[in-house]
């Protein structure tokens, strides 16, 4: 062992190398493999064709999330193809004796919400899933990344992957943001600063006082969107906040094993002097709430800003991209984004569907009414989140405000389950992608935080949530001027 | 996986940066338990109008483009979702080579598993491919993986980089799972030395 200072990532990487031959990718061990209905059927079919078993069923956990309906009391799936995928998952799990948290089991939910919630996700682990937002689990100091279906098959068969070692990127957040500025705003600000290819080939480690002060729910929001800057993964060193979150969870170590685990986990941080391949510093002290205006997560702006003008771009390709995005979004360059009408508000997804997200939304919606022309959908990330929200009365706040309170699932983030935008509709969404058609063909997405989404739900238009935090609303007469504004903008 | 052999074709150009996998194949077409039959869904939202008819000015719909197997696309191709349906759809349509200035990580991994060659070129070459005399309409491109060369027309040949392992996989049509399975003993040893395995 050399004494060269190591990064958190280096430590996790090195401890999972099974074989490293020259000029070849490492044979790399995977501790936890999460599977779902969309990207696993072809992998199981591949196993079957080769007559291979699942090598470590105890390291494999399945759930149903992408195509699952979210309407209460109705588990009938919207189409036969979706049903086929759910049936295939059920059958594959039965055949290979894999734990499946099926819809209605009480432990189901979005794969990146239930992993941490059940204590399956632990510091220092390698975690994969056929889903790019697997980066979420990096909030616990795990190296977690999305894989394709062929790789799902590789892990099922060998518990290993062939991996080239990624580079490292240190992202340092300086300063503390003001009220109304959340983890989501911070990660959207990073996306806007470095762009959606800004971290390709790298594993990010997020650092700074603001990260230290964050809850696990907030850290998961940050790590979740690492893929939106192209990163292989995002990581945060585990600390007391991490340990407190994990203690006592269903799959967390207990008794002596807990003490030993914590002792090991405490070593999982970048050593002083450890070198990263790249470094980005972002000052948050004057950051305003963020939202996207365009068709990728890097096209972000502060809520009090003006929609960018393509003519101000540095390069021809950027000019083209912004022009194309504004055209799709039906927005005018140079205009304020405040007051832009919103048809649908979606609060949910693996980015923002945990208790803190719902509490944030409830803090704005409490005692208020959603705007009559803004449909508001609130989709908890898991059955456990739903139960906890109901135990603490958040559901009542949402329902009283006129929002739809749904069952857990990916829902309108990927629009595979019937929850979708209609062509031309504007959504303010707490999800992670605003790509063309992502939330339904022709749909137009503004990504933002749960606070911002809740504010838009009340006013029916893009609103600086800080106005509502400074002047809390009560009752229906909460939205002065916004109706007129909304109409004139239409 | 089929071995990659030399590809010779005129190219199709989509000069858009950051083409994400939701554009390559929208999520509603992922509702399948097969890998096959995805070619018709490739670039579906750009390719078809609301009523299902073809968008006449989208490049894939032009008759002169049929049979072409090289795609020249903008920077950061394949970003976003991990869906392997993206390379499956590109392959099913007939693409064998994608040329860009960069590719997203997961897409790159997925492409390699399916015999799709990704050629990374410099910005100047990329620009020349998109706008010069050798644009999508006329010049025949020749991609030789063994030599790692891309020839544009008759007298312009450049070399490209590819890591040794990916090259071997593509040239031999190496099945990565069989390769991984050959490490069975090492995997067992690794597991036996770690607690909880």
XYZ file of C-alpha atoms in Angstrom:
687
model
C 0.000 0.000 0.000
C 1.408 3.363 -0.926
C 0.908 6.368 1.289
C -0.246 8.589 -1.530
C -3.333 10.479 -0.322
C -6.441 8.992 -1.886
C -9.801 10.393 -2.845
C -12.994 8.869 -1.511
C -13.610 7.474 -4.978
C -10.119 5.913 -5.187
C -10.743 4.057 -1.943
C -14.027 2.565 -3.098
C -12.601 1.817 -6.538
C -9.538 -0.002 -5.256
C -11.419 -2.155 -2.804
C -13.668 -3.523 -5.572
C -11.125 -4.550 -8.169
C -11.252 -8.303 -8.700
C -8.744 -8.418 -11.544
C -6.863 -5.643 -13.294
C -4.939 -6.752 -16.352
C -2.830 -4.427 -18.486
C -4.670 -2.555 -21.276
C -7.946 -4.063 -20.144
C -10.799 -2.706 -18.080
C -10.924 -3.899 -14.477
C -13.138 -6.799 -13.510
C -15.033 -4.811 -10.937
C -17.190 -6.189 -8.121
C -20.740 -4.942 -7.535
C -22.157 -5.034 -4.001
C -25.757 -4.161 -4.754
C -27.729 -4.571 -7.968
C -31.110 -2.865 -8.158
C -33.434 -3.900 -10.955
C -36.771 -2.701 -12.328
C -39.239 -3.650 -15.037
C -37.966 -1.540 -17.938
C -34.305 -2.435 -18.335
C -34.204 -5.997 -16.978
C -36.428 -8.263 -19.152
C -33.915 -8.554 -22.005
C -31.131 -9.235 -19.484
C -33.022 -12.149 -17.952
C -33.796 -13.416 -21.453
C -30.047 -13.354 -22.136
C -29.340 -15.367 -18.989
C -31.952 -17.888 -19.969
C -30.521 -18.267 -23.472
C -27.155 -19.113 -21.919
C -28.606 -21.255 -19.162
C -26.959 -19.137 -16.460
C -28.196 -18.641 -12.892
C -28.216 -15.321 -11.013
C -24.874 -15.439 -9.238
C -25.739 -13.532 -6.052
C -29.471 -13.237 -5.569
C -28.894 -11.792 -2.091
C -27.180 -8.811 -3.717
C -30.065 -8.268 -6.132
C -33.233 -6.353 -5.278
C -36.160 -5.595 -7.579
C -38.966 -3.067 -7.581
C -41.624 -1.799 -9.989
C -41.525 1.916 -10.627
C -41.278 3.183 -14.208
C -44.592 2.033 -15.695
C -46.601 1.667 -12.508
C -49.870 3.655 -12.344
C -50.147 6.191 -9.531
C -53.905 6.503 -9.288
C -55.237 5.494 -5.914
C -57.090 2.241 -5.654
C -56.292 1.366 -9.219
C -53.493 -1.004 -10.032
C -54.786 -1.843 -13.475
C -51.951 -0.881 -15.740
C -52.688 1.409 -18.624
C -51.584 -0.831 -21.411
C -50.809 -4.416 -22.254
C -47.144 -3.744 -23.006
C -46.592 -2.224 -19.580
C -48.363 -5.178 -17.993
C -46.077 -7.537 -19.914
C -43.023 -5.854 -18.397
C -44.410 -6.126 -14.871
C -45.322 -9.768 -15.439
C -41.853 -10.494 -16.804
C -40.218 -8.931 -13.741
C -42.451 -10.872 -11.391
C -41.750 -14.127 -13.169
C -38.002 -13.519 -13.413
C -37.806 -12.726 -9.706
C -39.794 -15.820 -8.840
C -37.669 -18.023 -11.092
C -34.389 -16.700 -9.686
C -35.571 -16.210 -6.117
C -34.911 -12.450 -6.093
C -36.583 -10.168 -3.558
C -39.229 -8.089 -5.343
C -40.928 -5.122 -3.741
C -43.996 -5.295 -5.946
C -46.660 -2.627 -6.213
C -48.970 -2.894 -3.234
C -46.380 -4.647 -1.027
C -45.997 -1.565 1.151
C -42.267 -1.395 0.472
C -42.398 -0.488 -3.196
C -41.304 2.780 -4.665
C -38.839 4.423 -6.981
C -35.717 2.286 -6.962
C -33.511 5.203 -5.831
C -35.862 6.065 -3.007
C -36.313 2.594 -1.553
C -32.626 1.566 -1.673
C -31.584 4.165 0.901
C -34.857 3.955 2.807
C -34.458 0.221 3.452
C -30.821 0.653 4.441
C -29.700 -1.360 1.402
C -27.571 1.561 0.261
C -24.499 1.864 2.470
C -21.224 3.808 2.452
C -18.350 2.346 0.465
C -20.573 0.068 -1.603
C -20.609 -0.283 -5.349
C -24.202 -0.025 -6.554
C -25.580 -0.342 -10.067
C -28.979 -0.249 -11.692
C -30.209 -0.081 -15.259
C -31.108 3.535 -14.690
C -28.920 6.603 -15.050
C -30.110 8.174 -11.797
C -28.387 5.462 -9.785
C -25.940 8.266 -9.008
C -28.413 9.147 -6.215
C -26.909 6.520 -3.899
C -23.557 8.326 -4.015
C -24.989 10.603 -1.318
C -23.989 7.826 1.119
C -20.389 7.615 -0.069
C -21.178 4.694 -2.363
C -19.883 4.491 -5.941
C -23.208 4.145 -7.727
C -23.813 4.373 -11.458
C -26.278 3.608 -14.216
C -25.727 0.733 -16.619
C -27.320 -0.640 -19.779
C -29.237 -3.877 -20.132
C -26.226 -5.908 -21.348
C -24.441 -4.855 -18.172
C -27.492 -5.786 -16.096
C -27.050 -9.256 -17.569
C -23.311 -9.200 -16.765
C -23.996 -8.354 -13.119
C -26.765 -10.929 -12.803
C -24.412 -13.582 -14.161
C -21.094 -12.629 -12.550
C -21.772 -9.913 -9.930
C -19.080 -8.011 -11.844
C -18.687 -5.452 -14.600
C -15.846 -4.521 -16.890
C -14.919 -0.987 -15.906
C -12.400 1.568 -17.083
C -11.322 3.750 -14.198
C -13.066 7.139 -14.445
C -11.362 10.438 -13.656
C -12.251 12.491 -10.593
C -13.824 15.930 -10.342
C -13.960 17.892 -7.110
C -16.953 20.202 -6.939
C -16.591 22.719 -4.133
C -19.600 24.771 -3.077
C -18.608 27.956 -1.297
C -20.842 30.109 0.861
C -24.323 29.407 2.133
C -27.411 30.166 0.057
C -30.282 32.240 1.413
C -33.889 31.232 2.178
C -35.817 29.610 -0.669
C -32.640 28.245 -2.263
C -32.435 24.469 -1.910
C -30.324 21.491 -2.936
C -32.205 21.403 -6.246
C -31.285 25.010 -6.995
C -27.654 24.261 -6.188
C -27.427 21.282 -8.539
C -29.285 23.185 -11.279
C -26.753 25.996 -10.833
C -23.925 23.487 -11.306
C -25.625 22.121 -14.444
C -25.932 25.674 -15.800
C -22.295 26.435 -15.012
C -20.545 23.372 -16.468
C -23.161 22.163 -18.952
C -24.595 18.721 -19.552
C -21.338 17.276 -20.830
C -19.234 19.114 -18.234
C -18.314 16.060 -16.167
C -18.303 13.295 -18.790
C -15.820 10.576 -17.865
C -15.571 11.800 -14.265
C -16.816 10.841 -10.836
C -17.752 13.935 -8.852
C -17.122 14.400 -5.163
C -19.284 17.213 -3.780
C -17.733 19.181 -0.946
C -18.282 22.338 1.064
C -19.970 23.649 4.162
C -23.387 23.578 2.518
C -22.995 19.857 1.785
C -21.946 19.166 5.378
C -25.078 20.962 6.581
C -27.450 19.075 4.263
C -29.813 16.276 5.241
C -29.564 12.952 3.402
C -32.669 13.825 1.375
C -30.925 16.969 0.140
C -27.662 15.165 -0.563
C -29.565 12.624 -2.626
C -31.047 15.436 -4.728
C -27.516 16.704 -5.408
C -26.007 13.303 -6.292
C -29.075 12.276 -8.304
C -28.428 14.903 -10.947
C -24.709 14.111 -11.355
C -25.653 12.329 -14.567
C -27.144 15.592 -15.872
C -23.616 16.973 -16.168
C -22.538 13.702 -17.765
C -20.740 12.388 -14.666
C -20.295 8.650 -14.195
C -21.337 9.145 -10.572
C -21.487 11.692 -7.762
C -20.319 11.052 -4.220
C -20.455 12.690 -0.805
C -18.281 11.473 2.057
C -20.337 9.799 4.788
C -20.529 11.561 8.149
C -22.672 11.673 11.299
C -25.696 12.730 9.226
C -25.255 9.618 7.073
C -24.839 7.305 10.048
C -27.838 8.784 11.860
C -29.965 8.238 8.735
C -28.900 4.612 8.376
C -29.070 3.533 11.997
C -31.909 1.118 12.648
C -33.040 0.745 9.054
C -34.237 -2.640 7.853
C -31.029 -3.701 6.111
C -28.540 -1.621 8.096
C -26.022 -3.493 10.211
C -27.092 -3.864 13.851
C -25.410 -4.484 17.204
C -21.640 -5.039 17.061
C -21.792 -5.106 13.284
C -23.109 -1.530 13.360
C -20.139 -0.266 15.393
C -17.703 -2.032 13.135
C -19.437 -0.696 10.037
C -19.333 2.875 11.320
C -15.637 2.507 12.127
C -15.021 1.426 8.521
C -17.296 4.109 7.078
C -15.484 6.833 8.973
C -12.402 6.130 6.845
C -14.352 6.844 3.677
C -13.290 10.382 2.936
C -10.747 11.983 0.685
C -7.378 12.240 2.422
C -5.849 15.671 2.922
C -3.850 16.449 -0.197
C -5.650 13.872 -2.361
C -5.532 14.968 -5.970
C -8.532 15.253 -8.246
C -8.208 15.375 -12.022
C -10.388 18.486 -12.191
C -11.881 21.050 -9.826
C -14.895 23.342 -10.068
C -15.792 25.982 -7.493
C -19.257 27.480 -7.227
C -20.129 30.393 -4.931
C -23.658 30.026 -3.610
C -23.876 33.111 -1.434
C -25.892 35.145 -3.923
C -27.699 32.283 -5.671
C -31.413 32.845 -6.371
C -33.900 29.997 -6.894
C -33.155 28.313 -10.223
C -35.182 26.856 -13.035
C -34.464 25.642 -16.523
C -35.745 27.507 -19.559
C -34.564 25.152 -22.299
C -34.469 21.521 -23.346
C -31.610 20.153 -21.315
C -30.763 20.486 -17.610
C -27.771 22.700 -18.414
C -30.060 25.391 -19.798
C -30.795 26.931 -16.430
C -31.307 30.435 -15.097
C -32.115 32.279 -11.889
C -35.819 32.913 -11.470
C -35.324 36.684 -11.412
C -33.258 36.636 -14.616
C -34.017 37.126 -18.287
C -34.342 34.301 -20.802
C -30.995 34.146 -22.642
C -30.622 35.483 -26.142
C -29.074 33.000 -28.583
C -27.192 35.903 -30.160
C -25.196 36.335 -26.961
C -23.791 32.794 -27.248
C -20.063 32.152 -27.343
C -20.244 29.571 -30.093
C -22.341 28.897 -33.166
C -23.440 25.533 -31.806
C -24.601 27.089 -28.535
C -26.484 29.765 -30.456
C -28.210 27.085 -32.503
C -28.994 24.985 -29.417
C -30.521 27.870 -27.450
C -32.492 29.079 -30.469
C -33.828 25.577 -31.070
C -34.692 25.186 -27.376
C -36.544 28.517 -27.176
C -38.439 27.604 -30.301
C -39.528 24.275 -28.778
C -40.368 25.944 -25.472
C -42.256 28.789 -27.144
C -40.264 31.356 -25.175
C -38.909 34.710 -26.218
C -35.286 35.636 -25.700
C -34.657 38.541 -23.362
C -37.999 38.239 -21.557
C -38.411 37.761 -17.834
C -39.394 34.221 -16.934
C -41.448 35.350 -13.929
C -45.142 35.215 -14.781
C -44.749 32.497 -17.430
C -47.991 30.468 -17.212
C -47.757 26.897 -15.915
C -50.384 24.283 -16.835
C -49.130 21.371 -14.761
C -47.056 21.133 -11.601
C -45.366 17.802 -10.939
C -43.790 17.204 -7.546
C -42.097 13.812 -7.492
C -39.344 11.669 -9.140
C -36.153 10.154 -7.746
C -34.779 13.704 -7.542
C -37.419 15.243 -5.274
C -40.027 12.883 -3.821
C -38.727 12.262 -0.312
C -40.075 13.581 2.982
C -38.066 16.779 2.963
C -39.270 17.566 -0.558
C -42.878 16.997 0.456
C -42.436 19.064 3.622
C -40.977 21.874 1.499
C -43.944 21.753 -0.853
C -46.375 21.599 2.056
C -44.786 24.635 3.708
C -45.858 26.680 0.683
C -49.188 24.965 -0.029
C -50.452 24.960 3.557
C -53.676 26.932 3.756
C -53.451 27.948 0.105
C -55.264 26.780 -3.011
C -53.653 25.701 -6.234
C -54.482 27.955 -9.163
C -57.666 26.814 -10.934
C -55.964 26.293 -14.286
C -52.883 24.562 -12.913
C -53.172 20.829 -12.427
C -50.947 19.808 -9.537
C -49.711 16.256 -9.130
C -47.854 15.161 -6.023
C -46.307 11.711 -6.252
C -44.400 10.368 -3.244
C -41.225 8.406 -3.980
C -42.187 5.277 -2.113
C -44.935 3.584 -0.152
C -42.984 4.433 3.012
C -42.768 8.120 2.099
C -46.483 8.079 1.336
C -47.296 6.506 4.692
C -45.074 8.939 6.572
C -46.553 11.927 4.726
C -50.027 10.712 5.636
C -49.035 10.073 9.237
C -47.817 13.656 9.524
C -50.804 15.156 7.709
C -49.038 16.381 4.592
C -51.539 14.605 2.372
C -54.329 16.668 3.908
C -52.489 19.889 3.160
C -52.059 18.834 -0.477
C -55.607 17.606 -0.922
C -57.070 20.685 0.801
C -55.022 22.845 -1.546
C -56.570 21.052 -4.513
C -53.550 18.968 -5.526
C -53.746 15.318 -6.609
C -52.112 13.001 -4.053
C -50.954 9.859 -5.797
C -49.389 6.465 -5.210
C -45.601 6.116 -5.559
C -43.797 5.711 -8.869
C -41.700 7.486 -11.493
C -44.891 8.939 -12.922
C -44.606 12.116 -14.981
C -40.823 12.263 -14.802
C -40.656 9.744 -17.639
C -44.340 9.616 -18.594
C -44.480 5.864 -19.207
C -47.431 5.182 -16.904
C -50.134 7.415 -18.306
C -49.175 10.488 -16.260
C -48.092 12.706 -19.131
C -48.218 16.241 -20.477
C -50.299 17.050 -23.505
C -48.540 18.605 -26.477
C -47.731 22.248 -25.833
C -48.437 22.165 -22.105
C -46.022 23.864 -19.736
C -44.983 21.967 -16.634
C -42.992 23.013 -13.646
C -41.472 19.770 -12.520
C -39.223 18.712 -9.666
C -37.823 15.904 -11.837
C -34.425 15.795 -13.496
C -34.847 16.073 -17.258
C -36.408 18.684 -19.490
C -35.505 17.004 -22.763
C -37.973 17.466 -25.631
C -40.943 15.195 -25.049
C -39.568 13.751 -21.807
C -42.828 14.319 -19.900
C -45.035 13.551 -22.888
C -44.703 14.262 -26.594
C -44.671 18.019 -27.206
C -44.710 18.788 -23.475
C -42.552 21.663 -22.223
C -40.739 21.332 -18.912
C -39.275 23.792 -16.448
C -37.175 21.968 -13.852
C -37.206 23.476 -10.381
C -37.284 22.725 -6.656
C -40.341 21.541 -4.705
C -40.573 25.034 -3.174
C -40.626 26.691 -6.593
C -43.061 24.102 -7.949
C -45.444 24.684 -5.049
C -45.244 28.451 -5.589
C -46.053 27.976 -9.281
C -48.984 25.747 -8.325
C -50.537 28.541 -6.262
C -49.926 31.400 -8.654
C -50.381 29.429 -11.872
C -47.195 30.894 -13.244
C -43.442 31.012 -12.636
C -43.062 32.671 -9.260
C -40.100 33.595 -7.110
C -40.872 31.439 -4.093
C -39.040 33.898 -1.857
C -42.049 36.230 -2.204
C -44.237 33.573 -0.619
C -41.739 32.754 2.079
C -41.543 36.424 3.044
C -45.319 36.902 2.765
C -46.951 33.594 3.614
C -50.283 33.089 1.924
C -53.474 31.966 3.535
C -56.726 31.195 1.869
C -57.714 31.498 -1.719
C -57.091 35.192 -2.279
C -53.408 34.442 -2.229
C -52.402 35.431 -5.687
C -52.749 39.137 -6.307
C -52.097 40.302 -9.836
C -50.978 36.932 -11.052
C -54.262 36.144 -12.806
C -54.068 39.205 -14.968
C -50.416 38.626 -15.547
C -51.116 35.037 -16.472
C -53.775 36.024 -18.967
C -51.732 38.736 -20.645
C -48.859 36.294 -21.100
C -50.982 33.634 -22.721
C -22.059 -9.994 -31.170
C -21.057 -9.731 -34.810
C -17.475 -8.808 -35.573
C -16.976 -5.315 -36.898
C -15.695 -5.214 -40.424
C -14.780 -2.241 -42.546
C -17.687 0.094 -43.167
C -17.979 2.088 -46.337
C -20.935 4.383 -46.746
C -22.087 7.889 -47.313
C -22.989 9.546 -44.031
C -26.124 11.024 -42.572
C -25.546 14.220 -40.619
C -27.582 15.446 -37.666
C -25.657 18.512 -36.618
C -27.260 18.895 -33.207
C -25.221 18.887 -29.988
C -26.273 16.950 -26.878
C -28.661 14.549 -28.594
C -30.070 12.693 -25.597
C -31.353 9.134 -25.540
C -34.925 10.421 -25.113
C -34.575 11.852 -28.636
C -32.855 8.726 -29.986
C -35.783 6.667 -28.709
C -38.574 8.251 -26.619
C -39.518 6.454 -23.393
C -42.931 5.291 -24.625
C -41.161 2.917 -27.015
C -39.317 1.210 -24.168
C -42.424 -0.744 -23.271
C -41.135 -3.944 -24.734
C -39.433 -7.037 -23.425
C -37.560 -7.515 -26.725
C -34.486 -5.945 -28.231
C -35.835 -6.231 -31.746
C -38.028 -4.042 -33.868
C -36.879 -0.696 -32.486
C -35.598 0.752 -35.791
C -38.956 2.304 -36.587
C -38.897 4.211 -33.293
C -35.453 5.734 -33.853
C -35.695 9.540 -33.489
C -39.472 9.053 -33.471
C -40.414 12.522 -32.239
C -38.276 14.169 -34.914
C -39.204 11.683 -37.578
C -42.988 11.523 -37.350
C -45.733 14.121 -37.114
C -48.634 14.048 -34.696
C -50.744 11.936 -37.090
C -47.953 9.387 -37.506
C -46.935 10.510 -40.984
C -43.273 11.212 -41.721
C -41.809 14.684 -41.213
C -40.659 15.282 -44.786
C -37.645 17.459 -44.015
C -36.139 15.218 -41.331
C -32.970 13.728 -42.738
C -33.784 10.060 -42.000
C -36.934 10.364 -44.075
C -35.157 11.433 -47.259
C -35.065 8.693 -49.814
C -31.436 9.364 -50.712
C -30.447 8.510 -47.127
C -31.703 4.972 -47.115
C -29.030 2.322 -46.754
C -26.491 4.680 -45.204
C -24.753 3.254 -42.160
C -22.701 6.164 -40.784
C -24.191 8.900 -38.607
C -22.338 12.154 -37.992
C -23.842 13.797 -34.910
C -23.114 16.800 -32.679
C -21.048 16.878 -29.509
C -21.970 14.758 -26.430
C -24.087 12.279 -28.358
C -26.189 9.851 -26.304
C -26.418 11.812 -23.060
C -29.181 11.190 -20.533
C -30.890 7.913 -19.806
C -29.043 4.581 -19.660
C -31.501 2.867 -22.024
C -29.685 0.364 -24.233
C -32.693 0.686 -26.501
C -30.789 3.656 -28.005
C -27.995 1.588 -29.592
C -30.499 -1.195 -30.356
C -32.622 1.299 -32.323
C -29.635 2.844 -34.112
C -28.394 -0.612 -35.078
C -31.830 -1.763 -36.196
C -32.158 1.263 -38.485
C -28.859 0.286 -40.058
C -26.213 2.437 -38.398
C -22.859 0.768 -37.742
C -20.685 3.827 -37.044
C -21.406 7.086 -35.201
C -18.979 9.980 -35.571
C -18.940 12.848 -33.086
C -16.594 15.004 -31.046
C -17.660 13.207 -27.858
C -20.050 10.610 -26.498
C -21.791 10.193 -23.151
C -20.321 7.479 -20.903
C -23.234 5.065 -20.544
C -24.103 5.306 -24.232
C -20.490 4.520 -25.079
C -20.581 1.376 -22.922
C -23.888 0.291 -24.402
C -22.775 0.883 -27.997
C -19.702 -1.271 -27.529
C -21.799 -4.196 -26.287
C -23.766 -4.074 -29.535
C -20.993 -3.783 -32.100
C -21.681 -0.122 -32.823
C -18.401 1.733 -33.446
C -18.108 5.238 -32.004
C -15.499 7.362 -33.720
C -14.370 10.452 -31.863
C -12.896 13.151 -34.094
C -11.478 16.623 -33.544
C -13.702 19.664 -33.894
C -12.091 20.664 -37.182
C -12.620 17.253 -38.776
C -16.150 17.206 -37.383
C -16.845 20.594 -38.898
C -15.436 19.488 -42.227
C -17.668 16.408 -42.188
C -20.721 18.532 -41.472
C -20.154 21.529 -43.687
C -17.340 20.934 -46.122
C -17.348 19.365 -49.573
C -17.408 16.023 -47.841
C -20.775 16.690 -46.230
C -23.579 14.196 -45.830
C -24.718 14.261 -49.398
C -21.820 13.056 -51.499
C -18.557 11.783 -50.145
C -18.168 8.143 -49.272
C -16.607 7.572 -45.864
C -14.534 4.507 -45.182
C -13.951 3.385 -41.618
C -11.199 0.858 -41.048
C -11.076 -0.209 -37.413
C -8.008 -2.432 -37.746
C -6.009 0.543 -39.044
C -8.017 3.047 -36.977
C -8.544 5.233 -39.999
C -11.395 7.269 -41.386
C -11.114 8.084 -45.085
C -13.166 10.846 -46.568
C -13.408 10.511 -50.323
C -10.307 9.306 -52.135
C -7.400 11.228 -50.720
C -8.183 12.398 -47.204
C -7.467 9.873 -44.462
C -7.283 10.623 -40.756
C -6.607 8.307 -37.855
C -8.772 8.002 -34.755
C -8.189 6.773 -31.215
C -9.864 3.790 -29.600
C -8.778 1.885 -26.512
C -7.206 -1.495 -27.138
C -9.886 -3.504 -25.362
C -12.825 -1.913 -27.200
C -11.017 -2.429 -30.483
C -10.439 -6.092 -29.694
C -14.093 -6.550 -28.667
C -15.360 -5.030 -31.893
C -12.921 -6.694 -34.273
C -13.381 -10.146 -32.781
C -17.065 -9.709 -32.013
C -15.990 -10.659 -28.487
C -18.814 -11.504 -26.159
C -18.069 -9.558 -22.997
C -20.103 -11.819 -20.757
C -18.137 -14.893 -21.866
C -14.972 -12.913 -21.201
C -16.199 -11.977 -17.708
C -17.226 -15.557 -17.003
C -13.638 -16.626 -17.681
C -12.722 -14.845 -14.413
C -15.033 -17.038 -12.348
C -12.245 -18.300 -10.107
C -10.938 -14.837 -9.348
C -14.452 -13.674 -8.543
C -14.945 -16.569 -6.131
C -11.623 -15.826 -4.473
C -12.519 -12.151 -4.147
C -15.866 -13.000 -2.575
C -14.352 -15.471 -0.146
C -11.932 -12.836 1.118
C -14.637 -10.248 1.773
C -17.118 -10.340 4.601
C -20.773 -10.502 3.672
C -20.288 -11.811 0.167
